[in-house]
Amino acid sequence: MSFSTDLILVGLMQIVGFFVQGCTGFGCTVIAASVTNGILGTSVGVPYGTLITLPFLYFLAVRTWRDVSWRDLGKIVALCVPGILVGNYLFYTISPNVAKICIGAMVTIIAVMNIYKHIVNPLIFKKTEVATVADTKAKQCFRYGCLILGGVVHGAFTIGGPLITVYTIEAVKEKEKFRNTMNMVWVVFNTWNAFNQYRNGAFTAHLGSALTIGFPMAAIGFFLGMAFLQRINKETFLRIVYCVLLFVGGNMLFTSLMALA
């Protein structure tokens, strides 16, 4: 094993990413991706992003399996898995940069709309919702479409998480159950990804060194995030989720557009 200051920088970034993961159930890989892949390179950074999550995903799954929306988890897996298989094929025919621009734009628009609804209106304009807006068939179809597209994109480029979150945040209203359900989604998909990466020879000594440094730092962020979730109400939780989505979508859109320049 070899260690360097670069590996410490990668590990420190996991504190931020896993704080969000421990609170919301998603975000750690995407938030840390630019630093992780920039320093380690994608050949090591991608399996690093998969493997560093597994101990925490399994820990939370064992601890919270009774408080998971199994029905919604079944829908997510059922609609995403065929898309993942399609995405594995499309990986060879679609430009990842074009896909990132489209997904980043879609997620950013959704996040901005909900930030206006949950943050700008109540906190700046002091407006309150007087009634719950009806959930129409069109909205339901849109959310299912996000799941299917999320599966395709995840199978092709492993960046389908934001689209899957669009469905789950509307389907699972309770904050802990939302986090626990998203956690189970990544248990399924990341376990499959880890198996494929192992089969393709991605596990190296350099990856082991990076994980040895990263695991303790990820643990700090993860358990702080879990504790923070207990201290916030549902509305604050939603605001955090949509801000994370805005960051993830906006960053994906911006970096992909810059890559075209």
Coordinates of N, CA and C in Angstrom, one line a residue, residues 47-56:
P47 N -14.6 3.0 -9.0 CA -14.8 1.9 -8.1 C -14.6 2.4 -6.6
Y48 N -13.8 3.4 -6.4 CA -13.6 4.0 -5.1 C -15.0 4.5 -4.6
G49 N -15.7 5.3 -5.5 CA -17.0 5.8 -5.2 C -18.0 4.8 -4.9
T50 N -17.9 3.6 -5.5 CA -18.8 2.5 -5.2 C -18.4 1.8 -3.9
L51 N -17.2 1.4 -3.7 CA -16.8 0.6 -2.5 C -16.9 1.3 -1.2
I52 N -16.5 2.6 -1.2 CA -16.5 3.4 0.0 C -17.9 3.5 0.6
T53 N -18.9 3.4 -0.2 CA -20.3 3.5 0.3 C -20.8 2.2 0.9
L54 N -20.3 1.1 0.5 CA -20.9 -0.2 0.9 C -21.1 -0.5 2.4
P55 N -20.0 -0.3 3.2 CA -20.1 -0.5 4.6 C -21.2 0.3 5.3
F56 N -21.4 1.6 4.8 CA -22.4 2.5 5.4 C -23.8 2.1 4.9

